[in-house]
Amino acid sequence: MKYNMTLTPEEEAILNGSQGETMAKVMKTLVLYGDAFGATKMVPVTSEKGHLVTSFGLKVMKPVYSLMDQLIEGGALSKQKFSVDPKPLDPNVPANFLQKTIFNKFMYSMQDSYDKQLADMGLIDDKSYTCTCYMEEVGNIPKKGDILSWAESSAVVFANSVLGARCNRNSGIIELFGSIVGKVPYFGLLTDEGRKATWIVEVKTTKKPEAQILGSAIGMKVMEDVPFVKGLDKFIGTELDGDTKAYLKDFGAATASNGAVGLYHIENLTPEAVEMGENLIEENAKVYVIDDAELERVQANYPVMWKNKEATPKLCFVGCPHLSHAQLIEWTDNVAAGLKKNGLKKVSIPTVFTAAPAVIDEFNKTPYAKKLADTGVILSYICPLMYMNNPLCKSMPVITNSNKLRTYTTSRYYRSDEILDIITKEAK
């Protein structure tokens, strides 16, 4: 086999079958992947745990299940325990009989058997299905400088930017292969040069910008490049506390889904920006100024995919990416206060809040769990995006405050304050 990167004797041996045919194929895939992106070598994965993006047992994914069987039979298991994206099904989430039939009989009919394959490969446990594996309750939190083999765009951008770990925007299965071999190709966001900013984003709004819209604006402008954001710290502070991390979680998910951002730097806030300041910025970096008018322009241009644009919403999702414990509490208080203000007992539209199973477990130990349940809001571990992939959902008027969900489905975006107003007032 011809390849361009420099391999160690151990890596050469694996490629030549020293650990079996299956492991040799895994290594060959990683080498070809690295060559395609100009990698110079392989480097060890240093994080304690991995994260996989492919969590859903879609019937059409037969090659994946066959591959998993081959890996398991060949003993090519993950060298690190891993978390995985959220499950696509939850019987508590509203769905009519036909939708449930399509979900269970046709779309996700392989879910149970795939869950078993994931467990055999190295899944941490059945509480580890979430796109926010870095929550304290979940416990998959890389250290600064760790080399990761992850996929899931919102998790990768959070790990790179907020935690200071290093990970490329891998695809599903490639991230698993890196965890199996324990090494990944060295290129892109793993390198010092690849982490430099080629855009300066100047935030000049009169108030704290909505995280989802700001992230959307930046993602659509810089695409896969690295932005250095100035002026945001005056609104969200210079400490990476819980509120700031939650803001950056939602901001980053929008940059990664509305564009292809894998890393951003926030002046005076994110680890590398604090350490290196403007030394992170490349010469001749482009400049993008964001003011109130620009954010209004961005939101106004979101397309409405509903067949009837004036339809009354039939379902609301909040939590894509999954909500933090603190966000659940804040939303609970806000919904309860909104209902009381408007003289209602229950939300006027079926509403689902989503969070990691481990976060939900902790939330359910607090008085807020009953308070939220009393509002009629459903708390679920589901992946809203996978739910919306049901073809019948295309005709449903679904609303969300997630720019990621808006981008990948027919759901309609509203700011968080607008969502709160809609669900706590009498439906029109």
Short mmCIF file of C-alpha atoms in Angstrom, two decimals:
data_model
loop_
_atom_site.label_atom_id
_atom_site.label_comp_id
_atom_site.label_asym_id
_atom_site.label_seq_id
_atom_site.Cartn_x
_atom_site.Cartn_y
_atom_site.Cartn_z
CA MET A 1 0.00 0.00 0.00
CA LYS A 2 1.31 3.46 -0.93
CA TYR A 3 0.74 6.33 1.50
CA ASN A 4 2.19 9.78 2.08
CA MET A 5 2.32 10.17 5.85
CA THR A 6 5.17 8.88 8.00
CA LEU A 7 4.17 5.86 10.09
CA THR A 8 5.95 4.38 13.10
CA PRO A 9 7.11 0.75 13.00
CA GLU A 10 4.16 -0.17 15.24
CA GLU A 11 1.68 1.55 12.92
CA GLU A 12 3.28 -0.13 9.90
CA ALA A 13 2.94 -3.47 11.64
CA ILE A 14 -0.77 -2.95 12.36
CA LEU A 15 -1.27 -1.93 8.74
CA ASN A 16 0.45 -5.13 7.67
CA GLY A 17 -1.73 -7.35 9.86
CA SER A 18 0.19 -7.79 13.13
CA GLN A 19 -3.07 -7.38 15.07
CA GLY A 20 -5.27 -9.22 12.61
CA GLU A 21 -7.01 -8.53 9.35
CA THR A 22 -9.82 -6.48 10.86
CA MET A 23 -7.47 -4.10 12.67
CA ALA A 24 -5.39 -3.79 9.51
CA LYS A 25 -8.47 -2.62 7.60
CA VAL A 26 -9.28 -0.10 10.30
CA MET A 27 -5.74 1.29 10.18
CA LYS A 28 -5.79 1.38 6.37
CA THR A 29 -8.98 3.44 6.47
CA LEU A 30 -7.42 5.96 8.86
CA VAL A 31 -4.25 6.21 6.76
CA LEU A 32 -6.24 6.84 3.58
CA TYR A 33 -8.36 9.38 5.47
CA GLY A 34 -5.25 11.16 6.68
CA ASP A 35 -3.67 11.15 3.24
CA ALA A 36 -6.79 12.73 1.77
CA PHE A 37 -6.36 15.70 4.12
CA GLY A 38 -2.60 16.00 3.90
CA ALA A 39 -1.80 14.53 7.32
CA THR A 40 1.91 14.12 8.03
CA LYS A 41 1.67 11.41 10.69
CA MET A 42 -0.58 9.66 13.19
CA VAL A 43 -0.82 10.90 16.79
CA PRO A 44 -2.13 9.12 19.91
CA VAL A 45 -5.67 9.75 21.14
CA THR A 46 -5.12 11.05 24.68
CA SER A 47 -8.66 11.69 25.93
CA GLU A 48 -10.08 9.27 28.48
CA LYS A 49 -13.30 8.71 26.51
CA GLY A 50 -14.59 8.91 22.97
CA HIS A 51 -17.85 10.09 21.46
CA LEU A 52 -19.73 8.62 18.49
CA VAL A 53 -22.34 10.41 16.41
CA THR A 54 -24.24 7.43 14.97
CA SER A 55 -26.78 6.48 17.63
CA PHE A 56 -29.82 5.69 15.54
CA GLY A 57 -30.86 2.23 14.35
CA LEU A 58 -32.16 3.19 10.93
CA LYS A 59 -33.24 0.15 8.91
CA VAL A 60 -31.39 1.42 5.82
CA MET A 61 -28.00 1.45 7.60
CA LYS A 62 -27.34 -2.26 7.02
CA PRO A 63 -23.66 -1.71 6.07
CA VAL A 64 -23.04 -0.15 9.49
CA TYR A 65 -24.50 -3.13 11.34
CA SER A 66 -22.49 -5.52 9.18
CA LEU A 67 -19.34 -3.50 9.89
CA MET A 68 -20.03 -3.54 13.63
CA ASP A 69 -20.41 -7.32 13.56
CA GLN A 70 -17.07 -7.64 11.73
CA LEU A 71 -15.33 -5.36 14.25
CA ILE A 72 -16.74 -7.25 17.22
CA GLU A 73 -15.95 -10.67 15.74
CA GLY A 74 -12.43 -9.49 14.85
CA GLY A 75 -11.80 -8.17 18.35
CA ALA A 76 -11.33 -4.64 17.04
CA LEU A 77 -13.07 -2.95 19.94
CA SER A 78 -12.72 0.64 21.10
CA LYS A 79 -9.66 1.25 23.27
CA GLN A 80 -11.65 3.87 25.17
CA LYS A 81 -15.18 3.81 26.51
CA PHE A 82 -17.42 6.19 24.58
CA SER A 83 -20.65 8.14 24.73
CA VAL A 84 -22.97 8.42 21.73
CA ASP A 85 -25.55 10.86 20.38
CA PRO A 86 -29.15 10.79 21.69
CA LYS A 87 -31.61 8.03 20.90
CA PRO A 88 -34.23 8.76 18.24
CA LEU A 89 -37.19 7.25 20.09
CA ASP A 90 -39.05 8.03 23.30
CA PRO A 91 -42.62 6.78 23.80
CA ASN A 92 -43.37 9.84 25.93
CA VAL A 93 -42.85 12.28 23.06
CA PRO A 94 -46.11 13.12 21.22
CA ALA A 95 -46.67 11.15 18.02
CA ASN A 96 -49.80 9.82 16.36
CA PHE A 97 -50.37 6.14 15.57
CA LEU A 98 -49.09 6.41 12.00
CA GLN A 99 -45.95 8.28 13.07
CA LYS A 100 -45.20 5.70 15.77
CA THR A 101 -45.71 2.90 13.26
CA ILE A 102 -43.25 4.47 10.83
CA PHE A 103 -40.75 5.13 13.63
CA ASN A 104 -40.83 1.64 15.11
CA LYS A 105 -41.63 -0.63 12.18
CA PHE A 106 -39.83 1.04 9.31
CA MET A 107 -37.34 3.76 10.31
CA TYR A 108 -35.70 2.67 13.57
CA SER A 109 -36.51 -1.04 13.54
CA MET A 110 -32.83 -1.91 14.19
CA GLN A 111 -32.50 0.24 17.31
CA ASP A 112 -32.44 -2.55 19.91
CA SER A 113 -29.89 -4.69 18.08
CA TYR A 114 -27.73 -1.65 17.30
CA ASP A 115 -27.80 -0.60 20.97
CA LYS A 116 -26.37 -4.03 21.81
CA GLN A 117 -23.62 -3.61 19.21
CA LEU A 118 -22.70 -0.24 20.70
CA ALA A 119 -22.53 -1.80 24.17
CA ASP A 120 -20.28 -4.57 22.85
CA MET A 121 -18.01 -2.01 21.16
CA GLY A 122 -17.48 0.02 24.36
CA LEU A 123 -20.45 2.29 25.14
CA ILE A 124 -20.05 3.69 28.66
CA ASP A 125 -23.60 2.83 29.78
CA ASP A 126 -27.25 3.37 28.85
CA LYS A 127 -27.14 6.90 30.32
CA SER A 128 -24.50 8.00 27.81
CA TYR A 129 -26.80 8.83 24.88
CA THR A 130 -26.47 12.59 24.42
CA CYS A 131 -24.99 15.24 22.13
CA THR A 132 -23.75 17.08 25.25
CA CYS A 133 -21.44 14.39 26.63
CA TYR A 134 -19.30 17.12 28.20
CA MET A 135 -21.94 17.94 30.84
CA GLU A 136 -20.66 17.29 34.37
CA GLU A 137 -23.51 14.86 35.00
CA VAL A 138 -22.45 12.79 31.97
CA GLY A 139 -18.75 13.03 32.73
CA ASN A 140 -17.08 12.83 29.31
CA ILE A 141 -15.07 16.03 29.72
CA PRO A 142 -11.75 16.16 27.86
CA LYS A 143 -8.83 18.08 29.31
CA LYS A 144 -7.18 21.04 27.61
CA GLY A 145 -4.80 19.78 24.94
CA ASP A 146 -6.30 16.30 24.76
CA ILE A 147 -6.38 14.72 21.30
CA LEU A 148 -9.87 13.37 20.58
CA SER A 149 -11.45 11.03 18.09
CA TRP A 150 -15.01 12.39 18.20
CA ALA A 151 -17.80 13.14 15.80
CA GLU A 152 -20.98 15.24 16.41
CA SER A 153 -20.50 18.78 15.21
CA SER A 154 -21.80 20.56 18.32
CA ALA A 155 -19.71 18.39 20.69
CA VAL A 156 -16.55 18.78 18.61
CA VAL A 157 -16.81 22.57 18.42
CA PHE A 158 -17.47 22.79 22.18
CA ALA A 159 -14.52 20.53 23.01
CA ASN A 160 -12.19 22.49 20.72
CA SER A 161 -13.31 25.96 21.68
CA VAL A 162 -14.51 25.92 25.29
CA LEU A 163 -12.40 23.07 26.66
CA GLY A 164 -9.28 23.62 24.55
CA ALA A 165 -9.10 19.99 23.42
CA ARG A 166 -8.13 19.11 19.85
CA CYS A 167 -10.37 17.28 17.42
CA ASN A 168 -11.16 17.43 13.73
CA ARG A 169 -14.72 17.40 12.39
CA ASN A 170 -14.75 13.66 11.81
CA SER A 171 -17.54 11.72 10.20
CA GLY A 172 -19.42 8.87 11.79
CA ILE A 173 -17.43 5.58 11.93
CA ILE A 174 -14.12 7.40 11.29
CA GLU A 175 -14.30 8.62 14.90
CA LEU A 176 -14.87 5.02 16.05
CA PHE A 177 -11.88 3.81 14.04
CA GLY A 178 -9.67 6.36 15.79
CA SER A 179 -10.84 5.07 19.16
CA ILE A 180 -10.21 1.47 18.07
CA VAL A 181 -6.62 2.08 16.94
CA GLY A 182 -5.99 4.72 19.59
CA LYS A 183 -4.52 7.09 17.00
CA VAL A 184 -5.74 9.70 14.52
CA PRO A 185 -4.20 11.45 11.50
CA TYR A 186 -2.43 14.71 12.36
CA PHE A 187 -3.90 17.58 10.35
CA GLY A 188 -6.33 20.49 10.58
CA LEU A 189 -7.55 21.42 14.05
CA LEU A 190 -5.02 19.12 15.71
CA THR A 191 -2.19 21.41 14.59
CA ASP A 192 -1.17 24.80 15.98
CA GLU A 193 -1.39 26.34 12.53
CA GLY A 194 -4.82 24.89 11.87
CA ARG A 195 -6.16 26.51 15.04
CA LYS A 196 -5.31 30.05 14.02
CA ALA A 197 -8.17 32.42 13.17
CA THR A 198 -8.63 33.61 9.61
CA TRP A 199 -11.63 35.78 10.53
CA ILE A 200 -12.07 38.58 13.06
CA VAL A 201 -15.70 38.94 14.13
CA GLU A 202 -16.53 42.23 15.82
CA VAL A 203 -19.71 42.11 17.90
CA LYS A 204 -21.17 45.63 18.09
CA THR A 205 -24.72 44.95 19.25
CA THR A 206 -26.52 47.12 21.82
CA LYS A 207 -27.47 44.12 23.97
CA LYS A 208 -26.48 40.50 24.54
CA PRO A 209 -27.06 38.75 21.21
CA GLU A 210 -29.18 35.62 21.03
CA ALA A 211 -26.63 32.78 21.02
CA GLN A 212 -28.37 30.85 18.27
CA ILE A 213 -28.63 33.80 15.88
CA LEU A 214 -25.11 35.07 16.53
CA GLY A 215 -23.72 31.59 15.94
CA SER A 216 -25.82 31.25 12.81
CA ALA A 217 -24.57 34.56 11.39
CA ILE A 218 -20.94 33.65 12.03
CA GLY A 219 -21.31 30.11 10.69
CA MET A 220 -22.87 31.25 7.43
CA LYS A 221 -20.17 33.88 6.94
CA VAL A 222 -16.96 32.01 7.81
CA MET A 223 -18.14 28.47 6.90
CA GLU A 224 -15.34 26.03 7.92
CA ASP A 225 -12.83 28.73 8.92
CA VAL A 226 -11.81 29.69 12.46
CA PRO A 227 -13.25 32.99 13.79
CA PHE A 228 -11.79 35.14 16.57
CA VAL A 229 -14.75 36.92 18.18
CA LYS A 230 -14.25 40.33 19.75
CA GLY A 231 -16.74 42.26 21.87
CA LEU A 232 -18.82 39.30 23.06
CA ASP A 233 -17.08 39.09 26.42
CA LYS A 234 -18.69 42.36 27.54
CA PHE A 235 -22.07 40.59 27.39
CA ILE A 236 -21.21 37.11 28.67
CA GLY A 237 -18.20 37.87 30.89
CA THR A 238 -14.68 36.51 31.07
CA GLU A 239 -15.32 33.44 33.24
CA LEU A 240 -16.29 30.04 31.87
CA ASP A 241 -19.05 29.47 34.42
CA GLY A 242 -22.21 27.43 33.89
CA ASP A 243 -24.24 30.17 32.23
CA THR A 244 -21.43 31.10 29.87
CA LYS A 245 -20.78 27.48 28.91
CA ALA A 246 -24.49 27.00 28.18
CA TYR A 247 -24.47 30.11 25.99
CA LEU A 248 -21.38 28.90 24.11
CA LYS A 249 -22.92 25.42 23.72
CA ASP A 250 -25.86 26.88 21.81
CA PHE A 251 -23.73 29.45 19.99
CA GLY A 252 -21.24 26.82 18.86
CA ALA A 253 -23.92 24.41 17.67
CA ALA A 254 -25.27 27.13 15.39
CA THR A 255 -21.81 27.95 13.98
CA ALA A 256 -21.24 24.27 13.28
CA SER A 257 -24.62 23.53 11.68
CA ASN A 258 -25.34 26.78 9.83
CA GLY A 259 -21.72 26.73 8.68
CA ALA A 260 -19.02 24.14 9.33
CA VAL A 261 -17.10 25.74 12.22
CA GLY A 262 -15.05 23.28 14.27
CA LEU A 263 -13.30 25.87 16.45
CA TYR A 264 -13.88 29.46 17.51
CA HIS A 265 -11.99 31.77 19.85
CA ILE A 266 -13.73 34.32 22.11
CA GLU A 267 -11.50 37.20 23.16
CA ASN A 268 -10.69 37.20 26.91
CA LEU A 269 -12.75 34.05 27.47
CA THR A 270 -11.92 30.77 25.72
CA PRO A 271 -8.68 29.07 26.84
CA GLU A 272 -6.46 29.70 23.84
CA ALA A 273 -7.72 33.25 23.39
CA VAL A 274 -6.87 34.01 27.02
CA GLU A 275 -3.39 32.51 26.65
CA MET A 276 -2.42 33.84 23.23
CA GLY A 277 -4.74 36.78 22.54
CA GLU A 278 -4.44 38.25 19.05
CA ASN A 279 -1.42 36.06 18.32
CA LEU A 280 -4.06 33.51 17.32
CA ILE A 281 -5.10 35.69 14.40
CA GLU A 282 -3.55 35.10 11.00
CA GLU A 283 -2.20 38.04 9.03
CA ASN A 284 -4.70 39.48 6.57
CA ALA A 285 -7.63 37.95 8.46
CA LYS A 286 -11.02 39.00 7.09
CA VAL A 287 -13.33 41.13 9.24
CA TYR A 288 -17.05 40.62 9.84
CA VAL A 289 -18.96 43.23 11.85
CA ILE A 290 -22.16 42.13 13.57
CA ASP A 291 -24.58 44.76 14.86
CA ASP A 292 -28.29 44.70 15.70
CA ALA A 293 -29.29 45.22 12.08
CA GLU A 294 -27.13 42.31 10.91
CA LEU A 295 -28.72 39.92 13.42
CA GLU A 296 -32.18 41.07 12.37
CA ARG A 297 -31.25 40.54 8.73
CA VAL A 298 -29.98 37.03 9.42
CA GLN A 299 -33.11 35.95 11.30
CA ALA A 300 -35.45 37.55 8.77
CA ASN A 301 -33.90 35.43 6.01
CA TYR A 302 -34.56 32.07 7.64
CA PRO A 303 -36.93 30.22 5.31
CA VAL A 304 -40.28 28.94 6.63
CA MET A 305 -40.71 25.38 5.36
CA TRP A 306 -44.28 24.86 6.51
CA LYS A 307 -46.88 24.15 3.83
CA ASN A 308 -49.18 26.62 5.57
CA LYS A 309 -47.04 29.43 6.88
CA GLU A 310 -49.91 30.71 9.05
CA ALA A 311 -50.57 27.35 10.71
CA THR A 312 -50.88 27.04 14.49
CA PRO A 313 -47.84 25.18 15.86
CA LYS A 314 -48.54 21.56 16.78
CA LEU A 315 -45.28 20.79 18.60
CA CYS A 316 -42.36 22.65 20.18
CA PHE A 317 -38.82 21.38 20.80
CA VAL A 318 -36.37 23.09 23.16
CA GLY A 319 -32.98 21.47 23.63
CA CYS A 320 -30.95 20.86 20.48
CA PRO A 321 -28.21 20.49 21.65
CA HIS A 322 -29.48 19.01 24.92
CA LEU A 323 -30.18 21.44 27.74
CA SER A 324 -27.95 21.79 30.77
CA HIS A 325 -29.28 21.28 34.30
CA ALA A 326 -29.24 25.03 34.87
CA GLN A 327 -31.06 25.68 31.61
CA LEU A 328 -33.76 23.20 32.61
CA ILE A 329 -34.28 25.07 35.86
CA GLU A 330 -34.36 28.44 34.11
CA TRP A 331 -36.86 27.24 31.51
CA THR A 332 -39.02 25.67 34.23
CA ASP A 333 -39.20 28.94 36.16
CA ASN A 334 -39.88 30.95 33.02
CA VAL A 335 -42.64 28.66 31.75
CA ALA A 336 -44.34 28.54 35.15
CA ALA A 337 -44.17 32.34 35.46
CA GLY A 338 -45.45 32.83 31.90
CA LEU A 339 -48.43 30.54 32.46
CA LYS A 340 -49.31 32.26 35.72
CA LYS A 341 -49.09 35.68 34.06
CA ASN A 342 -51.43 34.56 31.27
CA GLY A 343 -53.86 32.68 33.51
CA LEU A 344 -53.06 29.21 32.15
CA LYS A 345 -52.28 25.95 33.92
CA LYS A 346 -50.63 24.07 31.04
CA VAL A 347 -48.62 25.01 27.97
CA SER A 348 -50.88 25.72 25.02
CA ILE A 349 -48.78 23.71 22.55
CA PRO A 350 -47.29 20.23 23.15
CA THR A 351 -43.76 21.07 24.23
CA VAL A 352 -40.71 18.84 24.69
CA PHE A 353 -37.57 19.81 26.58
CA THR A 354 -34.61 17.51 25.88
CA ALA A 355 -31.55 16.77 27.99
CA ALA A 356 -29.04 14.00 28.61
CA PRO A 357 -30.38 11.03 30.59
CA ALA A 358 -27.88 11.72 33.39
CA VAL A 359 -28.95 15.39 33.52
CA ILE A 360 -32.61 14.36 33.63
CA ASP A 361 -31.86 11.98 36.52
CA GLU A 362 -30.32 14.82 38.55
CA PHE A 363 -33.11 17.22 37.60
CA ASN A 364 -35.72 14.70 38.73
CA LYS A 365 -34.21 14.77 42.22
CA THR A 366 -35.15 18.45 42.56
CA PRO A 367 -38.50 20.17 43.22
CA TYR A 368 -38.27 21.61 39.72
CA ALA A 369 -39.20 18.25 38.20
CA LYS A 370 -42.74 18.41 39.56
CA LYS A 371 -42.94 22.11 38.78
CA LEU A 372 -42.07 21.39 35.13
CA ALA A 373 -44.42 18.41 34.91
CA ASP A 374 -47.26 20.58 36.25
CA THR A 375 -46.83 22.89 33.25
CA GLY A 376 -47.48 20.02 30.85
CA VAL A 377 -43.99 20.15 29.34
CA ILE A 378 -42.52 16.73 28.50
CA LEU A 379 -38.92 16.09 29.54
CA SER A 380 -37.13 13.66 27.22
CA TYR A 381 -33.71 12.26 26.29
CA ILE A 382 -34.71 12.16 22.62
CA CYS A 383 -32.85 13.63 19.64
CA PRO A 384 -35.30 16.15 18.15
CA LEU A 385 -33.52 16.00 14.81
CA MET A 386 -34.00 12.25 14.51
CA TYR A 387 -37.66 12.63 15.51
CA MET A 388 -38.15 15.24 12.80
CA ASN A 389 -36.62 12.92 10.19
CA ASN A 390 -39.95 11.07 10.07
CA PRO A 391 -41.39 12.01 6.65
CA LEU A 392 -44.76 12.70 8.27
CA CYS A 393 -43.17 15.50 10.29
CA LYS A 394 -42.63 17.51 7.11
CA SER A 395 -46.31 18.40 7.17
CA MET A 396 -46.26 19.26 10.90
CA PRO A 397 -45.84 22.89 11.99
CA VAL A 398 -43.07 22.41 14.57
CA ILE A 399 -41.36 25.32 16.32
CA THR A 400 -37.97 25.46 18.01
CA ASN A 401 -35.35 27.84 19.39
CA SER A 402 -32.58 25.67 17.90
CA ASN A 403 -30.83 26.87 14.78
CA LYS A 404 -29.41 23.39 14.29
CA LEU A 405 -32.87 21.82 14.27
CA ARG A 406 -34.15 24.57 11.97
CA THR A 407 -31.31 23.96 9.54
CA TYR A 408 -31.72 20.21 9.23
CA THR A 409 -35.53 19.89 9.38
CA THR A 410 -38.75 21.71 8.50
CA SER A 411 -39.08 23.16 12.00
CA ARG A 412 -39.49 26.93 12.30
CA TYR A 413 -37.07 29.03 14.33
CA TYR A 414 -38.11 31.49 17.03
CA ARG A 415 -35.94 33.17 19.64
CA SER A 416 -36.21 31.76 23.15
CA ASP A 417 -38.30 34.70 24.37
CA GLU A 418 -40.65 34.22 21.41
CA ILE A 419 -40.97 30.49 22.13
CA LEU A 420 -41.81 31.23 25.75
CA ASP A 421 -44.49 33.70 24.69
CA ILE A 422 -46.03 31.25 22.21
CA ILE A 423 -46.28 28.24 24.53
CA THR A 424 -47.56 30.15 27.57
CA LYS A 425 -50.43 31.97 25.81
CA GLU A 426 -53.74 30.69 24.49
CA ALA A 427 -53.20 29.09 21.09
CA LYS A 428 -54.77 31.08 18.26
#
